[in-house]
Amino acid sequence: MNYYLLVVSILWFVTYSSGQDAWQLGPFIKQDDVNPTLHPRNDTFFLCPIQGRPIAWEEKDVFNPTALVKDGLLHLLYRAEDTVGTHFGTSRIGLAISTDGLTFTRLTTPIFYPADDAALPAEWDGGCEDPRIVESPTGTYFMTYTAYNGDMARLFVASSPDLLTWTKHGPAFGPQYVNMSSKAGAIVTRLVGERFVAERINGFYWMYFGDTNAFIATSSDLISWSPLTSPDGDPDKYNLTMVLRPRPGYFDSRLNEPGPQAVIRDGVDGILLIYNGMNYNETMGGDPNIPEDTYSAGQALFNASNPIQLISRTEEYFMTPDKPYEEVGQVGNVVFLEGLVRYKGAWFLYYGTADSKIAVAKTDA
Ligand SMILES: *[C@@H]1O[C@H](CO)[C@@H](O)[C@H](O)[C@H]1NC(C)=O
Ligand SMILES: *[C@@H]1O[C@H](CO)[C@@H](O)[C@H](O)[C@H]1NC(C)=O
Ligand SMILES: *[C@@H]1O[C@H](CO)[C@@H](O)[C@H](O)[C@H]1NC(C)=O
Ligand SMILES: *[C@@H]1O[C@H](CO)[C@@H](O)[C@H](O)[C@H]1NC(C)=O
Ligand SMILES: *[C@@H]1O[C@H](CO)[C@@H](O)[C@H](O)[C@H]1NC(C)=O
């Protein structure tokens, strides 16, 4: 091998062999010593304002958490299901706090739940699911969550000054979308210190949402959102503009669902979206090497000047179920990534395992 070929080979190896381009986050290492870091528990009770009696609100399953850093503490806001609700349990949102990102202290009552308010018809009795939280530039917390009444899942918005007291703002989208199912609202942010702050691009806030193709919406106040539509949009879904589509033969062949908040990445001029991809069966073009219906995770990069434009996406998943508690549970073969923080010099990812427990993966730096 001549010298030139050797140099080219080494450059190629350094660039591609890690399987990871510079724009991607990772590698993330599952923290086996603590995982799963949150389990359901049956010794915490909550006086449900609808049923008027104490409910073991996190007895059945805990999963799909969002995460953020506040006052130097890592806050995990997670979905908890009871055994009472008639649609696989009623979901409420609990809060757990950590100083190392690995082990948590939990509040004994949920901080967000169906109550006697205007959202109740949309939330009872499936509940409040799958939170994602970002900060506004003035320090208010905005949460997107799925309101589920057992009939239709809809993306809703709430806000809070302190993560404990919340104002429900109702549906993210206008009345023309009242009969459209929607979920998984990942708002575009920038990392400021250890806080993820929503950032305007071309005058608007932006949000990726799902969950078949990924779609996109804009807002001027982080409360009311307008989905983008186009002539070549999804004909089965109100002509919504499709920004990320399932790929035949890949881990994400059945559906693509946004994961944690999206992040503008300095240095690569792009918006990073970690997303959850579901595999189809072989007949329908799934990856034959992955079990049908498995949820694995990928990463996508969008243009930071034009958030609808996909620039790149991972060829392979970077996380897939391979632990017993990821393979077996309420819904088997699921890692569902929803919490991303930068904390004490490392990236932490929090994810639901088999819709039953919560696990953590982190980078070394
Ligand atoms: C509560 O959970 C503990 C630990 O998982 C279990 O041993 C116990 O049987 C449960 N109690 C009830 C009343 O379900
Ligand atoms: C939503 O569905 C209901 C019940 O089918 C119907 O009455 C209503 O007109 C629909 N609204 C819109 C905006 O499509
Ligand atoms: C979607 O676009 C088609 C073709 O332009 C149109 O006929 C249809 O009414 C649109 N659907 C919705 C829900 O806007
Ligand atoms: C694959 O999925 C399609 C659509 O859900 C279904 O109709 C078909 O029966 C499935 N095939 C197999 C082999 O499971
Ligand atoms: C990103 O979008 C801007 C504005 O539309 C465009 O000028 C630029 O070429 C795009 N970048 C890439 C990598 O396509």
PDB file of C-alpha atoms in Angstrom, residues 175-365:
ATOM      1  CA  PRO A 175     -60.538  23.692  16.171  1.00  0.00           C
ATOM      2  CA  GLN A 176     -60.177  22.490  12.565  1.00  0.00           C
ATOM      3  CA  TYR A 177     -57.899  19.737  13.938  1.00  0.00           C
ATOM      4  CA  VAL A 178     -60.188  18.602  16.762  1.00  0.00           C
ATOM      5  CA  ASN A 179     -60.698  15.212  15.085  1.00  0.00           C
ATOM      6  CA  MET A 180     -57.022  14.687  14.192  1.00  0.00           C
ATOM      7  CA  SER A 181     -54.969  12.439  16.448  1.00  0.00           C
ATOM      8  CA  SER A 182     -51.644  14.020  17.412  1.00  0.00           C
ATOM      9  CA  LYS A 183     -48.834  13.496  19.927  1.00  0.00           C
ATOM     10  CA  ALA A 184     -45.081  13.812  20.603  1.00  0.00           C
ATOM     11  CA  GLY A 185     -44.439  17.569  20.496  1.00  0.00           C
ATOM     12  CA  ALA A 186     -40.678  18.251  20.387  1.00  0.00           C
ATOM     13  CA  ILE A 187     -40.066  22.016  20.457  1.00  0.00           C
ATOM     14  CA  VAL A 188     -36.863  23.424  18.925  1.00  0.00           C
ATOM     15  CA  THR A 189     -34.497  24.781  21.594  1.00  0.00           C
ATOM     16  CA  ARG A 190     -30.971  25.946  22.161  1.00  0.00           C
ATOM     17  CA  LEU A 191     -28.852  24.748  25.071  1.00  0.00           C
ATOM     18  CA  VAL A 192     -28.049  27.722  27.345  1.00  0.00           C
ATOM     19  CA  GLY A 193     -25.826  26.483  30.160  1.00  0.00           C
ATOM     20  CA  GLU A 194     -27.814  23.419  31.254  1.00  0.00           C
ATOM     21  CA  ARG A 195     -31.225  24.832  30.196  1.00  0.00           C
ATOM     22  CA  PHE A 196     -33.032  24.099  26.941  1.00  0.00           C
ATOM     23  CA  VAL A 197     -34.585  27.384  25.843  1.00  0.00           C
ATOM     24  CA  ALA A 198     -37.105  27.592  22.981  1.00  0.00           C
ATOM     25  CA  GLU A 199     -35.629  29.644  20.146  1.00  0.00           C
ATOM     26  CA  ARG A 200     -37.354  31.499  17.318  1.00  0.00           C
ATOM     27  CA  ILE A 201     -36.227  30.775  13.770  1.00  0.00           C
ATOM     28  CA  ASN A 202     -37.451  33.117  11.017  1.00  0.00           C
ATOM     29  CA  GLY A 203     -39.693  34.770  13.614  1.00  0.00           C
ATOM     30  CA  PHE A 204     -41.452  31.623  14.908  1.00  0.00           C
ATOM     31  CA  TYR A 205     -41.053  28.870  17.437  1.00  0.00           C
ATOM     32  CA  TRP A 206     -40.993  25.417  15.816  1.00  0.00           C
ATOM     33  CA  MET A 207     -42.174  22.005  16.927  1.00  0.00           C
ATOM     34  CA  TYR A 208     -41.784  18.556  15.404  1.00  0.00           C
ATOM     35  CA  PHE A 209     -44.647  16.213  16.213  1.00  0.00           C
ATOM     36  CA  GLY A 210     -45.838  12.752  15.261  1.00  0.00           C
ATOM     37  CA  ASP A 211     -46.352   9.914  15.098  1.00  0.00           C
ATOM     38  CA  THR A 212     -46.559   8.210  11.714  1.00  0.00           C
ATOM     39  CA  ASN A 213     -44.476  10.522   9.637  1.00  0.00           C
ATOM     40  CA  ALA A 214     -43.017  13.353  11.670  1.00  0.00           C
ATOM     41  CA  PHE A 215     -44.725  16.679  10.943  1.00  0.00           C
ATOM     42  CA  ILE A 216     -43.927  20.271  11.891  1.00  0.00           C
ATOM     43  CA  ALA A 217     -45.760  23.297  13.319  1.00  0.00           C
ATOM     44  CA  THR A 218     -44.995  26.922  14.194  1.00  0.00           C
ATOM     45  CA  SER A 219     -46.122  29.214  17.003  1.00  0.00           C
ATOM     46  CA  SER A 220     -45.559  32.768  18.167  1.00  0.00           C
ATOM     47  CA  ASP A 221     -46.364  32.102  21.853  1.00  0.00           C
ATOM     48  CA  LEU A 222     -45.498  28.399  22.512  1.00  0.00           C
ATOM     49  CA  ILE A 223     -49.224  27.793  23.220  1.00  0.00           C
ATOM     50  CA  SER A 224     -51.141  27.949  19.917  1.00  0.00           C
ATOM     51  CA  TRP A 225     -49.502  25.957  17.146  1.00  0.00           C
ATOM     52  CA  SER A 226     -50.189  25.887  13.385  1.00  0.00           C
ATOM     53  CA  PRO A 227     -49.223  22.720  11.527  1.00  0.00           C
ATOM     54  CA  LEU A 228     -47.577  23.277   8.164  1.00  0.00           C
ATOM     55  CA  THR A 229     -49.501  21.767   5.258  1.00  0.00           C
ATOM     56  CA  SER A 230     -48.520  21.370   1.628  1.00  0.00           C
ATOM     57  CA  PRO A 231     -49.919  20.067  -1.681  1.00  0.00           C
ATOM     58  CA  ASP A 232     -47.668  17.013  -1.370  1.00  0.00           C
ATOM     59  CA  GLY A 233     -48.450  16.635   2.328  1.00  0.00           C
ATOM     60  CA  ASP A 234     -49.802  13.494   3.987  1.00  0.00           C
ATOM     61  CA  PRO A 235     -53.143  12.751   2.251  1.00  0.00           C
ATOM     62  CA  ASP A 236     -54.205  10.614   5.226  1.00  0.00           C
ATOM     63  CA  LYS A 237     -53.462  13.393   7.687  1.00  0.00           C
ATOM     64  CA  TYR A 238     -54.868  16.786   6.710  1.00  0.00           C
ATOM     65  CA  ASN A 239     -52.110  17.256   4.079  1.00  0.00           C
ATOM     66  CA  LEU A 240     -49.563  17.883   6.839  1.00  0.00           C
ATOM     67  CA  THR A 241     -46.044  18.516   5.600  1.00  0.00           C
ATOM     68  CA  MET A 242     -43.974  15.385   6.157  1.00  0.00           C
ATOM     69  CA  VAL A 243     -40.479  16.188   7.404  1.00  0.00           C
ATOM     70  CA  LEU A 244     -39.351  12.686   8.388  1.00  0.00           C
ATOM     71  CA  ARG A 245     -40.760   9.565   6.790  1.00  0.00           C
ATOM     72  CA  PRO A 246     -40.540   5.838   7.520  1.00  0.00           C
ATOM     73  CA  ARG A 247     -37.937   4.034   5.377  1.00  0.00           C
ATOM     74  CA  PRO A 248     -38.621   0.549   3.953  1.00  0.00           C
ATOM     75  CA  GLY A 249     -36.014  -1.939   5.122  1.00  0.00           C
ATOM     76  CA  TYR A 250     -34.930   0.158   8.097  1.00  0.00           C
ATOM     77  CA  PHE A 251     -35.530   0.028  11.857  1.00  0.00           C
ATOM     78  CA  ASP A 252     -37.931   2.983  11.388  1.00  0.00           C
ATOM     79  CA  SER A 253     -39.963   1.397   8.567  1.00  0.00           C
ATOM     80  CA  ARG A 254     -43.358   1.687  10.294  1.00  0.00           C
ATOM     81  CA  LEU A 255     -43.392   5.029  12.074  1.00  0.00           C
ATOM     82  CA  ASN A 256     -41.202   7.920  13.168  1.00  0.00           C
ATOM     83  CA  GLU A 257     -42.070   9.701  16.408  1.00  0.00           C
ATOM     84  CA  PRO A 258     -40.119  12.682  17.773  1.00  0.00           C
ATOM     85  CA  GLY A 259     -38.254  11.974  21.011  1.00  0.00           C
ATOM     86  CA  PRO A 260     -36.977  14.686  23.390  1.00  0.00           C
ATOM     87  CA  GLN A 261     -37.027  18.442  22.607  1.00  0.00           C
ATOM     88  CA  ALA A 262     -35.083  19.265  19.422  1.00  0.00           C
ATOM     89  CA  VAL A 263     -31.751  21.051  19.854  1.00  0.00           C
ATOM     90  CA  ILE A 264     -29.947  23.576  17.663  1.00  0.00           C
ATOM     91  CA  ARG A 265     -26.404  22.238  17.502  1.00  0.00           C
ATOM     92  CA  ASP A 266     -23.638  24.816  17.508  1.00  0.00           C
ATOM     93  CA  GLY A 267     -20.899  24.088  15.010  1.00  0.00           C
ATOM     94  CA  VAL A 268     -22.957  21.911  12.658  1.00  0.00           C
ATOM     95  CA  ASP A 269     -25.587  24.551  11.770  1.00  0.00           C
ATOM     96  CA  GLY A 270     -28.421  22.110  12.270  1.00  0.00           C
ATOM     97  CA  ILE A 271     -31.320  21.075  14.511  1.00  0.00           C
ATOM     98  CA  LEU A 272     -30.830  17.666  16.074  1.00  0.00           C
ATOM     99  CA  LEU A 273     -33.940  15.553  16.576  1.00  0.00           C
ATOM    100  CA  ILE A 274     -33.622  12.252  18.410  1.00  0.00           C
ATOM    101  CA  TYR A 275     -36.597  10.164  17.324  1.00  0.00           C
ATOM    102  CA  ASN A 276     -38.229   6.831  18.022  1.00  0.00           C
ATOM    103  CA  GLY A 277     -38.619   4.517  15.049  1.00  0.00           C
ATOM    104  CA  MET A 278     -40.919   1.517  14.915  1.00  0.00           C
ATOM    105  CA  ASN A 279     -40.155  -1.477  12.707  1.00  0.00           C
ATOM    106  CA  TYR A 280     -42.757  -2.990  10.400  1.00  0.00           C
ATOM    107  CA  ASN A 281     -43.166  -6.679   9.654  1.00  0.00           C
ATOM    108  CA  GLU A 282     -41.264  -8.197   6.744  1.00  0.00           C
ATOM    109  CA  THR A 283     -44.269  -8.271   4.389  1.00  0.00           C
ATOM    110  CA  MET A 284     -44.729  -4.548   4.845  1.00  0.00           C
ATOM    111  CA  GLY A 285     -41.045  -3.735   4.269  1.00  0.00           C
ATOM    112  CA  GLY A 286     -39.680  -3.955   7.798  1.00  0.00           C
ATOM    113  CA  ASP A 287     -36.073  -4.729   8.668  1.00  0.00           C
ATOM    114  CA  PRO A 288     -36.116  -8.554   8.832  1.00  0.00           C
ATOM    115  CA  ASN A 289     -33.299  -8.560  11.422  1.00  0.00           C
ATOM    116  CA  ILE A 290     -35.394  -6.714  14.007  1.00  0.00           C
ATOM    117  CA  PRO A 291     -38.573  -8.091  15.587  1.00  0.00           C
ATOM    118  CA  GLU A 292     -41.818  -6.647  14.233  1.00  0.00           C
ATOM    119  CA  ASP A 293     -43.081  -3.574  16.120  1.00  0.00           C
ATOM    120  CA  THR A 294     -39.745  -2.971  17.896  1.00  0.00           C
ATOM    121  CA  TYR A 295     -39.062   0.652  18.876  1.00  0.00           C
ATOM    122  CA  SER A 296     -35.416   1.656  18.313  1.00  0.00           C
ATOM    123  CA  ALA A 297     -33.991   5.183  18.224  1.00  0.00           C
ATOM    124  CA  GLY A 298     -32.367   7.257  15.487  1.00  0.00           C
ATOM    125  CA  GLN A 299     -31.127  10.813  15.052  1.00  0.00           C
ATOM    126  CA  ALA A 300     -32.028  13.341  12.358  1.00  0.00           C
ATOM    127  CA  LEU A 301     -30.493  16.696  11.461  1.00  0.00           C
ATOM    128  CA  PHE A 302     -32.635  19.526  10.062  1.00  0.00           C
ATOM    129  CA  ASN A 303     -31.551  22.845   8.550  1.00  0.00           C
ATOM    130  CA  ALA A 304     -31.293  25.459  11.335  1.00  0.00           C
ATOM    131  CA  SER A 305     -32.361  28.178   8.850  1.00  0.00           C
ATOM    132  CA  ASN A 306     -35.195  26.098   7.406  1.00  0.00           C
ATOM    133  CA  PRO A 307     -36.463  23.562   9.972  1.00  0.00           C
ATOM    134  CA  ILE A 308     -38.598  21.620   7.476  1.00  0.00           C
ATOM    135  CA  GLN A 309     -35.510  20.583   5.500  1.00  0.00           C
ATOM    136  CA  LEU A 310     -34.010  17.252   6.508  1.00  0.00           C
ATOM    137  CA  ILE A 311     -30.244  17.308   5.990  1.00  0.00           C
ATOM    138  CA  SER A 312     -29.161  13.935   7.317  1.00  0.00           C
ATOM    139  CA  ARG A 313     -30.319  10.983   9.389  1.00  0.00           C
ATOM    140  CA  THR A 314     -28.706   7.915  10.911  1.00  0.00           C
ATOM    141  CA  GLU A 315     -28.525   4.791   8.757  1.00  0.00           C
ATOM    142  CA  GLU A 316     -28.668   2.551  11.845  1.00  0.00           C
ATOM    143  CA  TYR A 317     -30.431   2.858  15.166  1.00  0.00           C
ATOM    144  CA  PHE A 318     -28.200   4.045  17.989  1.00  0.00           C
ATOM    145  CA  MET A 319     -30.305   2.400  20.673  1.00  0.00           C
ATOM    146  CA  THR A 320     -32.480  -0.707  20.535  1.00  0.00           C
ATOM    147  CA  PRO A 321     -34.076  -3.008  23.135  1.00  0.00           C
ATOM    148  CA  ASP A 322     -31.583  -5.668  24.288  1.00  0.00           C
ATOM    149  CA  LYS A 323     -32.138  -5.916  28.066  1.00  0.00           C
ATOM    150  CA  PRO A 324     -34.791  -8.157  29.623  1.00  0.00           C
ATOM    151  CA  TYR A 325     -36.750  -5.161  30.990  1.00  0.00           C
ATOM    152  CA  GLU A 326     -36.695  -3.541  27.511  1.00  0.00           C
ATOM    153  CA  GLU A 327     -37.874  -6.710  25.792  1.00  0.00           C
ATOM    154  CA  VAL A 328     -40.641  -7.745  28.201  1.00  0.00           C
ATOM    155  CA  GLY A 329     -43.294  -5.545  29.803  1.00  0.00           C
ATOM    156  CA  GLN A 330     -46.602  -3.827  29.129  1.00  0.00           C
ATOM    157  CA  VAL A 331     -45.494  -3.436  25.469  1.00  0.00           C
ATOM    158  CA  GLY A 332     -42.451  -5.571  24.639  1.00  0.00           C
ATOM    159  CA  ASN A 333     -39.365  -4.570  22.618  1.00  0.00           C
ATOM    160  CA  VAL A 334     -39.577  -0.855  23.314  1.00  0.00           C
ATOM    161  CA  VAL A 335     -36.983   1.769  24.143  1.00  0.00           C
ATOM    162  CA  PHE A 336     -38.825   5.090  23.931  1.00  0.00           C
ATOM    163  CA  LEU A 337     -36.496   8.091  24.282  1.00  0.00           C
ATOM    164  CA  GLU A 338     -38.052  11.256  25.630  1.00  0.00           C
ATOM    165  CA  GLY A 339     -35.676  12.922  28.110  1.00  0.00           C
ATOM    166  CA  LEU A 340     -32.423  14.644  27.110  1.00  0.00           C
ATOM    167  CA  VAL A 341     -30.270  16.799  29.371  1.00  0.00           C
ATOM    168  CA  ARG A 342     -26.754  18.153  29.518  1.00  0.00           C
ATOM    169  CA  TYR A 343     -25.795  17.761  33.192  1.00  0.00           C
ATOM    170  CA  LYS A 344     -22.481  18.050  35.007  1.00  0.00           C
ATOM    171  CA  GLY A 345     -20.451  17.677  31.809  1.00  0.00           C
ATOM    172  CA  ALA A 346     -22.257  14.729  30.173  1.00  0.00           C
ATOM    173  CA  TRP A 347     -25.346  14.050  28.025  1.00  0.00           C
ATOM    174  CA  PHE A 348     -28.056  11.965  29.718  1.00  0.00           C
ATOM    175  CA  LEU A 349     -30.912  10.234  27.891  1.00  0.00           C
ATOM    176  CA  TYR A 350     -33.978   8.924  29.737  1.00  0.00           C
ATOM    177  CA  TYR A 351     -36.297   6.432  28.150  1.00  0.00           C
ATOM    178  CA  GLY A 352     -39.291   4.219  28.805  1.00  0.00           C
ATOM    179  CA  THR A 353     -38.565   0.485  28.706  1.00  0.00           C
ATOM    180  CA  ALA A 354     -41.334  -1.773  27.410  1.00  0.00           C
ATOM    181  CA  ASP A 355     -43.854   0.899  28.586  1.00  0.00           C
ATOM    182  CA  SER A 356     -43.154  -0.332  32.135  1.00  0.00           C
ATOM    183  CA  LYS A 357     -40.041   1.196  33.680  1.00  0.00           C
ATOM    184  CA  ILE A 358     -37.513   4.000  33.115  1.00  0.00           C
ATOM    185  CA  ALA A 359     -33.826   3.666  32.233  1.00  0.00           C
ATOM    186  CA  VAL A 360     -30.905   6.023  31.646  1.00  0.00           C
ATOM    187  CA  ALA A 361     -28.035   6.106  29.156  1.00  0.00           C
ATOM    188  CA  LYS A 362     -25.228   8.672  29.177  1.00  0.00           C
ATOM    189  CA  THR A 363     -22.134   9.826  27.364  1.00  0.00           C
ATOM    190  CA  ASP A 364     -18.685   9.898  28.960  1.00  0.00           C
ATOM    191  CA  ALA A 365     -18.386  13.641  28.363  1.00  0.00           C
TER     192      ALA A 365
END
